PDB file of C-alpha atoms in Angstrom:
ATOM      1  CA  MET A   1       0.000   0.000   0.000  1.00  0.00           C
ATOM      2  CA  ASN A   2       3.065   2.279   0.016  1.00  0.00           C
ATOM      3  CA  ASN A   3       2.836   2.916  -3.743  1.00  0.00           C
ATOM      4  CA  ARG A   4      -0.299   5.028  -3.524  1.00  0.00           C
ATOM      5  CA  ASN A   5      -0.304   8.415  -5.182  1.00  0.00           C
ATOM      6  CA  LEU A   6      -1.809  11.688  -3.956  1.00  0.00           C
ATOM      7  CA  LEU A   7      -5.183  10.985  -5.616  1.00  0.00           C
ATOM      8  CA  SER A   8      -5.418   7.659  -3.783  1.00  0.00           C
ATOM      9  CA  TYR A   9      -4.949   9.369  -0.425  1.00  0.00           C
ATOM     10  CA  ILE A  10      -7.510  12.047  -1.328  1.00  0.00           C
ATOM     11  CA  ILE A  11      -9.998   9.236  -2.049  1.00  0.00           C
ATOM     12  CA  ILE A  12      -9.161   7.654   1.339  1.00  0.00           C
ATOM     13  CA  SER A  13      -9.823  11.024   3.006  1.00  0.00           C
ATOM     14  CA  LEU A  14     -13.185  11.223   1.236  1.00  0.00           C
ATOM     15  CA  LYS A  15     -14.018   7.775   2.615  1.00  0.00           C
ATOM     16  CA  GLY A  16     -13.032   9.086   6.052  1.00  0.00           C
ATOM     17  CA  ILE A  17     -15.417  12.010   5.580  1.00  0.00           C
ATOM     18  CA  ALA A  18     -18.189   9.533   4.758  1.00  0.00           C
ATOM     19  CA  MET A  19     -17.321   7.467   7.853  1.00  0.00           C
ATOM     20  CA  GLY A  20     -17.447  10.537  10.082  1.00  0.00           C
ATOM     21  CA  ALA A  21     -20.764  11.616   8.607  1.00  0.00           C
ATOM     22  CA  ALA A  22     -22.239   8.162   9.214  1.00  0.00           C
ATOM     23  CA  ASP A  23     -21.090   8.083  12.851  1.00  0.00           C
ATOM     24  CA  VAL A  24     -23.024  11.296  13.529  1.00  0.00           C
ATOM     25  CA  VAL A  25     -26.289   9.451  12.818  1.00  0.00           C
ATOM     26  CA  PRO A  26     -27.323   7.383  15.880  1.00  0.00           C
ATOM     27  CA  GLY A  27     -27.796   3.947  14.323  1.00  0.00           C
ATOM     28  CA  VAL A  28     -25.318   4.051  11.428  1.00  0.00           C
ATOM     29  CA  SER A  29     -21.738   2.871  11.928  1.00  0.00           C
ATOM     30  CA  GLY A  30     -18.689   4.326  10.257  1.00  0.00           C
ATOM     31  CA  GLY A  31     -17.491   0.729  10.103  1.00  0.00           C
ATOM     32  CA  THR A  32     -20.222   0.048   7.538  1.00  0.00           C
ATOM     33  CA  ILE A  33     -18.818   2.790   5.291  1.00  0.00           C
ATOM     34  CA  ALA A  34     -15.281   1.443   5.735  1.00  0.00           C
ATOM     35  CA  PHE A  35     -16.501  -2.008   4.767  1.00  0.00           C
ATOM     36  CA  ILE A  36     -18.399  -1.037   1.645  1.00  0.00           C
ATOM     37  CA  SER A  37     -15.642   1.323   0.472  1.00  0.00           C
ATOM     38  CA  GLY A  38     -13.058  -1.455   0.496  1.00  0.00           C
ATOM     39  CA  ILE A  39     -10.755  -0.274   3.306  1.00  0.00           C
ATOM     40  CA  TYR A  40     -12.093  -2.258   6.261  1.00  0.00           C
ATOM     41  CA  GLU A  41      -9.461  -4.997   6.443  1.00  0.00           C
ATOM     42  CA  GLU A  42      -6.637  -2.517   5.910  1.00  0.00           C
ATOM     43  CA  LEU A  43      -8.055  -0.327   8.676  1.00  0.00           C
ATOM     44  CA  ILE A  44      -8.234  -3.267  11.101  1.00  0.00           C
ATOM     45  CA  THR A  45      -4.716  -4.403  10.159  1.00  0.00           C
ATOM     46  CA  SER A  46      -3.311  -0.875  10.531  1.00  0.00           C
ATOM     47  CA  ILE A  47      -4.928  -0.344  13.945  1.00  0.00           C
ATOM     48  CA  ASN A  48      -3.720  -3.766  15.043  1.00  0.00           C
ATOM     49  CA  GLY A  49      -0.198  -2.733  14.002  1.00  0.00           C
ATOM     50  CA  LEU A  50      -0.126   0.138  16.492  1.00  0.00           C
ATOM     51  CA  ASN A  51       1.860  -1.524  19.260  1.00  0.00           C
ATOM     52  CA  PHE A  52       4.979  -0.894  21.304  1.00  0.00           C
ATOM     53  CA  SER A  53       7.151  -3.061  19.052  1.00  0.00           C
ATOM     54  CA  LYS A  54       6.842  -0.425  16.339  1.00  0.00           C
ATOM     55  CA  PHE A  55       8.658   2.077  18.559  1.00  0.00           C
ATOM     56  CA  LYS A  56      11.725  -0.161  18.346  1.00  0.00           C
ATOM     57  CA  ILE A  57      11.676   0.510  14.608  1.00  0.00           C
ATOM     58  CA  PHE A  58      11.523   4.247  15.348  1.00  0.00           C
ATOM     59  CA  ARG A  59      14.495   3.987  17.699  1.00  0.00           C
ATOM     60  CA  ASN A  60      16.596   1.733  15.454  1.00  0.00           C
ATOM     61  CA  GLU A  61      15.645   2.786  11.921  1.00  0.00           C
ATOM     62  CA  GLY A  62      14.185   6.275  12.239  1.00  0.00           C
ATOM     63  CA  PHE A  63      10.829   7.969  11.735  1.00  0.00           C
ATOM     64  CA  LYS A  64      10.479   7.169   8.021  1.00  0.00           C
ATOM     65  CA  SER A  65      10.661   3.410   8.598  1.00  0.00           C
ATOM     66  CA  PHE A  66       8.377   3.704  11.625  1.00  0.00           C
ATOM     67  CA  TRP A  67       5.788   5.688   9.642  1.00  0.00           C
ATOM     68  CA  ARG A  68       5.844   3.120   6.844  1.00  0.00           C
ATOM     69  CA  ALA A  69       5.526   0.244   9.345  1.00  0.00           C
ATOM     70  CA  ILE A  70       2.352   1.657  10.902  1.00  0.00           C
ATOM     71  CA  ASN A  71       0.865   2.541   7.481  1.00  0.00           C
ATOM     72  CA  GLY A  72       0.930   6.149   8.625  1.00  0.00           C
ATOM     73  CA  ASN A  73      -0.102   7.770   5.350  1.00  0.00           C
ATOM     74  CA  PHE A  74      -3.272   5.680   5.230  1.00  0.00           C
ATOM     75  CA  LEU A  75      -4.207   6.366   8.857  1.00  0.00           C
ATOM     76  CA  LEU A  76      -3.451  10.086   8.542  1.00  0.00           C
ATOM     77  CA  ALA A  77      -5.534  10.445   5.376  1.00  0.00           C
ATOM     78  CA  LEU A  78      -8.449   8.460   6.808  1.00  0.00           C
ATOM     79  CA  PHE A  79      -8.627  10.087  10.242  1.00  0.00           C
ATOM     80  CA  SER A  80      -8.101  13.548   8.727  1.00  0.00           C
ATOM     81  CA  GLY A  81     -11.235  12.907   6.674  1.00  0.00           C
ATOM     82  CA  ILE A  82     -13.138  11.746   9.764  1.00  0.00           C
ATOM     83  CA  LEU A  83     -12.150  14.884  11.685  1.00  0.00           C
ATOM     84  CA  ILE A  84     -13.040  17.150   8.759  1.00  0.00           C
ATOM     85  CA  SER A  85     -16.457  15.507   8.677  1.00  0.00           C
ATOM     86  CA  VAL A  86     -17.012  15.816  12.421  1.00  0.00           C
ATOM     87  CA  PHE A  87     -16.226  19.538  12.383  1.00  0.00           C
ATOM     88  CA  SER A  88     -18.122  20.369   9.186  1.00  0.00           C
ATOM     89  CA  LEU A  89     -20.657  17.873   7.823  1.00  0.00           C
ATOM     90  CA  ALA A  90     -21.715  16.803  11.306  1.00  0.00           C
ATOM     91  CA  LYS A  91     -23.676  20.023  11.860  1.00  0.00           C
ATOM     92  CA  MET A  92     -25.495  19.622   8.561  1.00  0.00           C
ATOM     93  CA  ILE A  93     -26.373  15.988   9.249  1.00  0.00           C
ATOM     94  CA  SER A  94     -27.530  16.850  12.769  1.00  0.00           C
ATOM     95  CA  TRP A  95     -29.798  19.512  11.239  1.00  0.00           C
ATOM     96  CA  LEU A  96     -31.179  17.008   8.726  1.00  0.00           C
ATOM     97  CA  LEU A  97     -31.762  14.506  11.524  1.00  0.00           C
ATOM     98  CA  VAL A  98     -34.058  17.021  13.218  1.00  0.00           C
ATOM     99  CA  ASN A  99     -35.660  18.689  10.190  1.00  0.00           C
ATOM    100  CA  GLN A 100     -35.665  15.996   7.465  1.00  0.00           C
ATOM    101  CA  PRO A 101     -35.383  12.683   9.340  1.00  0.00           C
ATOM    102  CA  ILE A 102     -37.350  10.591   6.811  1.00  0.00           C
ATOM    103  CA  LEU A 103     -35.154  11.622   3.892  1.00  0.00           C
ATOM    104  CA  LEU A 104     -31.917  11.210   5.874  1.00  0.00           C
ATOM    105  CA  TRP A 105     -32.912   7.770   7.175  1.00  0.00           C
ATOM    106  CA  SER A 106     -34.052   6.802   3.657  1.00  0.00           C
ATOM    107  CA  PHE A 107     -30.645   7.644   2.214  1.00  0.00           C
ATOM    108  CA  PHE A 108     -28.811   5.593   4.811  1.00  0.00           C
ATOM    109  CA  PHE A 109     -31.348   2.760   4.547  1.00  0.00           C
ATOM    110  CA  GLY A 110     -30.702   2.489   0.804  1.00  0.00           C
ATOM    111  CA  LEU A 111     -26.969   2.717   1.326  1.00  0.00           C
ATOM    112  CA  VAL A 112     -26.820   0.101   4.081  1.00  0.00           C
ATOM    113  CA  PHE A 113     -29.300  -2.226   2.341  1.00  0.00           C
ATOM    114  CA  ALA A 114     -27.194  -2.225  -0.839  1.00  0.00           C
ATOM    115  CA  SER A 115     -24.033  -2.894   1.161  1.00  0.00           C
ATOM    116  CA  ILE A 116     -25.456  -6.233   2.313  1.00  0.00           C
ATOM    117  CA  PHE A 117     -25.344  -7.599  -1.239  1.00  0.00           C
ATOM    118  CA  PHE A 118     -21.860  -6.287  -1.984  1.00  0.00           C
ATOM    119  CA  ILE A 119     -20.341  -7.676   1.197  1.00  0.00           C
ATOM    120  CA  ALA A 120     -22.194 -10.976   0.932  1.00  0.00           C
ATOM    121  CA  LYS A 121     -20.884 -11.584  -2.580  1.00  0.00           C
ATOM    122  CA  ALA A 122     -17.331 -11.613  -1.160  1.00  0.00           C
ATOM    123  CA  ILE A 123     -18.233 -14.731   0.839  1.00  0.00           C
ATOM    124  CA  GLU A 124     -17.037 -17.927  -0.774  1.00  0.00           C
ATOM    125  CA  ASN A 125     -18.472 -21.396  -0.277  1.00  0.00           C
ATOM    126  CA  TRP A 126     -21.771 -20.734   1.468  1.00  0.00           C
ATOM    127  CA  ASN A 127     -22.559 -23.639   3.754  1.00  0.00           C
ATOM    128  CA  LEU A 128     -24.559 -24.319   6.917  1.00  0.00           C
ATOM    129  CA  GLY A 129     -21.900 -22.796   9.173  1.00  0.00           C
ATOM    130  CA  ILE A 130     -21.689 -19.604   7.082  1.00  0.00           C
ATOM    131  CA  ILE A 131     -25.474 -19.281   6.957  1.00  0.00           C
ATOM    132  CA  THR A 132     -25.641 -19.796  10.734  1.00  0.00           C
ATOM    133  CA  ALA A 133     -23.063 -17.040  11.281  1.00  0.00           C
ATOM    134  CA  PHE A 134     -25.046 -14.714   9.011  1.00  0.00           C
ATOM    135  CA  PHE A 135     -28.343 -15.207  10.856  1.00  0.00           C
ATOM    136  CA  LEU A 136     -26.578 -15.082  14.241  1.00  0.00           C
ATOM    137  CA  GLY A 137     -25.119 -11.675  13.355  1.00  0.00           C
ATOM    138  CA  ALA A 138     -28.511 -10.437  12.166  1.00  0.00           C
ATOM    139  CA  ALA A 139     -30.247 -11.649  15.332  1.00  0.00           C
ATOM    140  CA  ILE A 140     -27.650 -10.043  17.627  1.00  0.00           C
ATOM    141  CA  ALA A 141     -27.800  -6.680  15.845  1.00  0.00           C
ATOM    142  CA  TYR A 142     -31.599  -6.706  15.746  1.00  0.00           C
ATOM    143  CA  TYR A 143     -31.756  -7.525  19.441  1.00  0.00           C
ATOM    144  CA  ILE A 144     -29.391  -4.667  20.285  1.00  0.00           C
ATOM    145  CA  THR A 145     -31.590  -2.183  18.386  1.00  0.00           C
ATOM    146  CA  THR A 146     -34.582  -3.192  20.541  1.00  0.00           C
ATOM    147  CA  LEU A 147     -32.883  -2.840  23.936  1.00  0.00           C
ATOM    148  CA  PRO A 148     -34.112  -0.085  26.264  1.00  0.00           C
ATOM    149  CA  PRO A 149     -31.463   2.362  27.506  1.00  0.00           C
ATOM    150  CA  THR A 150     -30.122   1.887  31.029  1.00  0.00           C
ATOM    151  CA  GLU A 151     -29.958   4.607  33.649  1.00  0.00           C
ATOM    152  CA  ASN A 152     -27.055   7.046  33.607  1.00  0.00           C
ATOM    153  CA  SER A 153     -23.921   5.832  35.379  1.00  0.00           C
ATOM    154  CA  GLN A 154     -20.889   7.768  36.618  1.00  0.00           C
ATOM    155  CA  SER A 155     -18.792   4.812  37.773  1.00  0.00           C
ATOM    156  CA  LEU A 156     -15.321   5.253  36.282  1.00  0.00           C
ATOM    157  CA  LEU A 157     -14.929   1.514  35.682  1.00  0.00           C
ATOM    158  CA  TYR A 158     -18.317   1.446  33.933  1.00  0.00           C
ATOM    159  CA  LEU A 159     -17.348   4.474  31.822  1.00  0.00           C
ATOM    160  CA  PHE A 160     -14.036   2.810  30.919  1.00  0.00           C
ATOM    161  CA  PHE A 161     -15.834  -0.231  29.526  1.00  0.00           C
ATOM    162  CA  SER A 162     -18.486   2.000  27.928  1.00  0.00           C
ATOM    163  CA  GLY A 163     -15.722   3.682  25.949  1.00  0.00           C
ATOM    164  CA  ALA A 164     -14.285   0.290  24.994  1.00  0.00           C
ATOM    165  CA  LEU A 165     -17.636  -1.088  23.818  1.00  0.00           C
ATOM    166  CA  ALA A 166     -18.570   2.093  21.965  1.00  0.00           C
ATOM    167  CA  VAL A 167     -15.370   2.180  19.950  1.00  0.00           C
ATOM    168  CA  CYS A 168     -15.798  -1.519  19.134  1.00  0.00           C
ATOM    169  CA  ALA A 169     -19.256  -0.676  17.779  1.00  0.00           C
ATOM    170  CA  MET A 170     -17.790   2.173  15.726  1.00  0.00           C
ATOM    171  CA  ILE A 171     -15.457  -0.163  13.839  1.00  0.00           C
ATOM    172  CA  LEU A 172     -18.068  -2.920  13.543  1.00  0.00           C
ATOM    173  CA  PRO A 173     -20.391  -2.599  10.553  1.00  0.00           C
ATOM    174  CA  GLY A 174     -23.937  -2.126  11.782  1.00  0.00           C
ATOM    175  CA  ILE A 175     -24.580  -0.337  15.084  1.00  0.00           C
ATOM    176  CA  SER A 176     -23.057   3.062  15.873  1.00  0.00           C
ATOM    177  CA  GLY A 177     -20.935   3.838  18.913  1.00  0.00           C
ATOM    178  CA  ALA A 178     -23.201   6.720  19.941  1.00  0.00           C
ATOM    179  CA  PHE A 179     -26.188   4.354  20.009  1.00  0.00           C
ATOM    180  CA  ILE A 180     -24.270   1.931  22.253  1.00  0.00           C
ATOM    181  CA  LEU A 181     -23.482   4.782  24.679  1.00  0.00           C
ATOM    182  CA  VAL A 182     -27.181   5.657  24.824  1.00  0.00           C
ATOM    183  CA  LEU A 183     -28.049   2.018  25.565  1.00  0.00           C
ATOM    184  CA  LEU A 184     -25.391   1.815  28.283  1.00  0.00           C
ATOM    185  CA  GLY A 185     -26.617   5.030  29.890  1.00  0.00           C
ATOM    186  CA  SER A 186     -23.229   6.696  29.495  1.00  0.00           C
ATOM    187  CA  TYR A 187     -24.055   9.159  26.725  1.00  0.00           C
ATOM    188  CA  LYS A 188     -25.230  12.016  28.981  1.00  0.00           C
ATOM    189  CA  THR A 189     -22.378  11.553  31.464  1.00  0.00           C
ATOM    190  CA  ILE A 190     -19.785  11.742  28.706  1.00  0.00           C
ATOM    191  CA  LEU A 191     -21.503  14.644  26.963  1.00  0.00           C
ATOM    192  CA  ASP A 192     -21.709  16.581  30.249  1.00  0.00           C
ATOM    193  CA  ALA A 193     -18.076  15.807  30.974  1.00  0.00           C
ATOM    194  CA  VAL A 194     -17.058  17.274  27.619  1.00  0.00           C
ATOM    195  CA  HIS A 195     -19.149  20.424  28.185  1.00  0.00           C
ATOM    196  CA  GLN A 196     -17.921  20.855  31.775  1.00  0.00           C
ATOM    197  CA  ARG A 197     -14.350  19.827  30.957  1.00  0.00           C
ATOM    198  CA  GLU A 198     -14.249  17.061  33.543  1.00  0.00           C
ATOM    199  CA  LEU A 199     -10.921  15.727  32.365  1.00  0.00           C
ATOM    200  CA  TYR A 200     -10.834  12.661  34.615  1.00  0.00           C
ATOM    201  CA  ILE A 201     -14.038  11.316  33.011  1.00  0.00           C
ATOM    202  CA  ILE A 202     -12.865  12.197  29.489  1.00  0.00           C
ATOM    203  CA  ALA A 203      -9.502  10.511  30.146  1.00  0.00           C
ATOM    204  CA  THR A 204     -11.205   7.387  31.545  1.00  0.00           C
ATOM    205  CA  VAL A 205     -13.451   7.025  28.485  1.00  0.00           C
ATOM    206  CA  ALA A 206     -10.520   7.739  26.138  1.00  0.00           C
ATOM    207  CA  LEU A 207      -8.389   5.044  27.802  1.00  0.00           C
ATOM    208  CA  GLY A 208     -11.292   2.622  27.482  1.00  0.00           C
ATOM    209  CA  ALA A 209     -11.642   3.523  23.810  1.00  0.00           C
ATOM    210  CA  VAL A 210      -7.930   2.926  23.180  1.00  0.00           C
ATOM    211  CA  PHE A 211      -8.097  -0.396  25.049  1.00  0.00           C
ATOM    212  CA  GLY A 212     -11.186  -1.478  23.109  1.00  0.00           C
ATOM    213  CA  LEU A 213      -9.817  -0.344  19.768  1.00  0.00           C
ATOM    214  CA  LEU A 214      -6.468  -2.127  20.064  1.00  0.00           C
ATOM    215  CA  SER A 215      -7.824  -5.339  21.607  1.00  0.00           C
ATOM    216  CA  PHE A 216     -10.854  -5.631  19.330  1.00  0.00           C
ATOM    217  CA  ALA A 217      -8.812  -4.866  16.215  1.00  0.00           C
ATOM    218  CA  ARG A 218      -6.516  -7.738  17.161  1.00  0.00           C
ATOM    219  CA  LEU A 219      -9.503 -10.078  17.514  1.00  0.00           C
ATOM    220  CA  LEU A 220     -10.981  -8.993  14.173  1.00  0.00           C
ATOM    221  CA  LYS A 221      -7.634  -9.406  12.409  1.00  0.00           C
ATOM    222  CA  TRP A 222      -7.324 -12.932  13.818  1.00  0.00           C
ATOM    223  CA  MET A 223     -10.868 -13.740  12.706  1.00  0.00           C
ATOM    224  CA  PHE A 224     -10.209 -12.472   9.163  1.00  0.00           C
ATOM    225  CA  GLU A 225      -6.972 -14.463   8.947  1.00  0.00           C
ATOM    226  CA  ASN A 226      -8.475 -17.718  10.226  1.00  0.00           C
ATOM    227  CA  TYR A 227     -12.220 -17.580   9.542  1.00  0.00           C
ATOM    228  CA  LYS A 228     -12.660 -14.987   6.815  1.00  0.00           C
ATOM    229  CA  ASN A 229     -15.879 -16.325   5.297  1.00  0.00           C
ATOM    230  CA  SER A 230     -17.553 -16.811   8.682  1.00  0.00           C
ATOM    231  CA  THR A 231     -16.431 -13.343   9.786  1.00  0.00           C
ATOM    232  CA  LEU A 232     -17.793 -11.754   6.613  1.00  0.00           C
ATOM    233  CA  ALA A 233     -21.084 -13.601   7.105  1.00  0.00           C
ATOM    234  CA  LEU A 234     -21.302 -12.484  10.750  1.00  0.00           C
ATOM    235  CA  LEU A 235     -20.600  -8.837   9.855  1.00  0.00           C
ATOM    236  CA  THR A 236     -23.060  -8.955   6.953  1.00  0.00           C
ATOM    237  CA  GLY A 237     -25.653 -10.214   9.418  1.00  0.00           C
ATOM    238  CA  PHE A 238     -24.857  -7.297  11.728  1.00  0.00           C
ATOM    239  CA  ILE A 239     -25.620  -4.895   8.887  1.00  0.00           C
ATOM    240  CA  LEU A 240     -28.898  -6.676   8.052  1.00  0.00           C
ATOM    241  CA  GLY A 241     -30.025  -6.608  11.675  1.00  0.00           C
ATOM    242  CA  SER A 242     -29.185  -2.917  12.024  1.00  0.00           C
ATOM    243  CA  LEU A 243     -31.733  -1.994   9.320  1.00  0.00           C
ATOM    244  CA  ASN A 244     -34.369  -2.145  12.067  1.00  0.00           C
ATOM    245  CA  LYS A 245     -32.787   0.941  13.633  1.00  0.00           C
ATOM    246  CA  ILE A 246     -32.644   3.028  10.439  1.00  0.00           C
ATOM    247  CA  TRP A 247     -36.137   2.345   9.012  1.00  0.00           C
ATOM    248  CA  PRO A 248     -37.301   5.833   7.920  1.00  0.00           C
ATOM    249  CA  TRP A 249     -40.855   5.798   9.309  1.00  0.00           C
ATOM    250  CA  LYS A 250     -41.106   5.597  13.079  1.00  0.00           C
ATOM    251  CA  ARG A 251     -43.476   6.472  15.878  1.00  0.00           C
ATOM    252  CA  VAL A 252     -41.457   7.965  18.718  1.00  0.00           C
ATOM    253  CA  LEU A 253     -42.667   6.810  22.139  1.00  0.00           C
ATOM    254  CA  GLU A 254     -39.981   8.391  24.316  1.00  0.00           C
ATOM    255  CA  THR A 255     -37.154  10.892  23.864  1.00  0.00           C
ATOM    256  CA  LYS A 256     -34.339  12.101  26.066  1.00  0.00           C
ATOM    257  CA  ILE A 257     -32.511  15.403  25.935  1.00  0.00           C
ATOM    258  CA  PHE A 258     -28.712  15.286  26.095  1.00  0.00           C
ATOM    259  CA  GLY A 259     -27.413  18.838  26.138  1.00  0.00           C
ATOM    260  CA  LYS A 260     -28.811  20.350  22.946  1.00  0.00           C
ATOM    261  CA  LYS A 261     -29.495  16.961  21.357  1.00  0.00           C
ATOM    262  CA  VAL A 262     -32.842  15.204  21.437  1.00  0.00           C
ATOM    263  CA  ILE A 263     -32.460  11.449  20.932  1.00  0.00           C
ATOM    264  CA  SER A 264     -35.263   8.926  20.576  1.00  0.00           C
ATOM    265  CA  VAL A 265     -34.745   6.134  23.081  1.00  0.00           C
ATOM    266  CA  ASN A 266     -38.031   4.296  22.544  1.00  0.00           C
ATOM    267  CA  GLU A 267     -39.661   4.071  19.129  1.00  0.00           C
ATOM    268  CA  VAL A 268     -41.441   1.620  16.872  1.00  0.00           C
ATOM    269  CA  ASN A 269     -41.222   1.179  13.123  1.00  0.00           C
ATOM    270  CA  ILE A 270     -44.445   1.761  11.232  1.00  0.00           C
ATOM    271  CA  SER A 271     -45.685   1.600   7.651  1.00  0.00           C
ATOM    272  CA  PRO A 272     -45.291   4.857   5.708  1.00  0.00           C
ATOM    273  CA  PHE A 273     -49.034   4.715   5.133  1.00  0.00           C
ATOM    274  CA  ASN A 274     -49.641   4.828   8.900  1.00  0.00           C
ATOM    275  CA  PHE A 275     -47.261   7.732   9.415  1.00  0.00           C
ATOM    276  CA  GLU A 276     -48.889  10.820  10.867  1.00  0.00           C
ATOM    277  CA  GLY A 277     -48.190  13.814   8.650  1.00  0.00           C
ATOM    278  CA  ASP A 278     -46.351  13.904   5.314  1.00  0.00           C
ATOM    279  CA  ASN A 279     -44.697  10.534   4.753  1.00  0.00           C
ATOM    280  CA  GLN A 280     -42.631  11.952   1.821  1.00  0.00           C
ATOM    281  CA  LEU A 281     -42.903   8.502   0.262  1.00  0.00           C
ATOM    282  CA  LEU A 282     -41.894   9.405  -3.301  1.00  0.00           C
ATOM    283  CA  TYR A 283     -38.893  11.485  -2.215  1.00  0.00           C
ATOM    284  CA  ALA A 284     -37.925   8.819   0.312  1.00  0.00           C
ATOM    285  CA  ILE A 285     -37.908   6.120  -2.383  1.00  0.00           C
ATOM    286  CA  LEU A 286     -35.865   8.300  -4.729  1.00  0.00           C
ATOM    287  CA  ILE A 287     -33.281   9.207  -2.111  1.00  0.00           C
ATOM    288  CA  ALA A 288     -33.080   5.574  -0.938  1.00  0.00           C
ATOM    289  CA  LEU A 289     -32.279   4.636  -4.543  1.00  0.00           C
ATOM    290  CA  LEU A 290     -29.618   7.345  -4.519  1.00  0.00           C
ATOM    291  CA  GLY A 291     -28.092   5.785  -1.419  1.00  0.00           C
ATOM    292  CA  PHE A 292     -28.270   2.388  -3.110  1.00  0.00           C
ATOM    293  CA  CYS A 293     -26.426   3.779  -6.157  1.00  0.00           C
ATOM    294  CA  VAL A 294     -23.739   5.369  -3.990  1.00  0.00           C
ATOM    295  CA  ILE A 295     -22.594   1.851  -3.125  1.00  0.00           C
ATOM    296  CA  PHE A 296     -21.840   1.186  -6.781  1.00  0.00           C
ATOM    297  CA  ILE A 297     -19.685   4.316  -6.878  1.00  0.00           C
ATOM    298  CA  LEU A 298     -17.847   3.389  -3.674  1.00  0.00           C
ATOM    299  CA  GLU A 299     -17.211  -0.138  -4.928  1.00  0.00           C
ATOM    300  CA  ARG A 300     -15.896   1.188  -8.226  1.00  0.00           C
ATOM    301  CA  LEU A 301     -13.551   3.527  -6.351  1.00  0.00           C
ATOM    302  CA  ALA A 302     -12.415   0.677  -4.117  1.00  0.00           C
ATOM    303  CA  THR A 303     -11.820  -1.607  -7.111  1.00  0.00           C
ATOM    304  CA  SER A 304      -9.861   0.983  -9.107  1.00  0.00           C
ATOM    305  CA  ASN A 305      -7.889   2.007  -6.049  1.00  0.00           C
ATOM    306  CA  ASN A 306      -6.780  -1.572  -5.362  1.00  0.00           C
ATOM    307  CA  LYS A 307      -5.580  -2.278  -8.893  1.00  0.00           C
TER     308      LYS A 307
END
């Protein structure tokens, strides 16, 4: 991957922007975008490569060799895109989530639905075990989307593991990290800590996130190396099960306010024909098709970029 040119890294940054935009939406994972854009395995491998042994390379061979060993150009381009998205597109997507939720959910529904087919076609030799892994992943993800949120907790140990689980969700295709924090009851505590600059809470969550990221990336890399087809089937199932969370037409039963954000914590999916108010059905179908077509573009970019 060291022979990439400037255009290749710009494309990786654009994929990072898409990942960041997806993570803003509670229910859509940036890991899904990484998967369908063809960089998921490289991302997992690169994160897994961030260990203390690499600092020996820095000490013995210098920064250039160290940077190449950790795939630094790839990580820099990708996370630069994510940060650009968080500080720019995030506001727009948050506005759409409040003012045009049906159209926003429709776009992501089409995008995620299409990704199921593209990821599933990478699975070789479908058999009973692969099918079982697929339905297991779907059942787990669906079950998670139906869980009620727990009460807010300020235990540092609980917040540490909340950070670890949330970051695992962020790199898993399917459920978003923000949604996991809401379920765990840690979202408000962390949000308040950021606003009030409670550094000990922020540091605890950050350490948990680093622990979760490095340990989970190692597990995923091992799974891809030893059980690639089963892992792909499991992750494809996660994406299928997560569609329950991003169905465009919902009846909200309960909301909670976190700072300036209003998040639905209890809702049911309904038919667009039972939706109270303008169901925007035609526009929703069109924009879902747009999201579906975006997958073709991302796959083409991934294919051309890997040649």
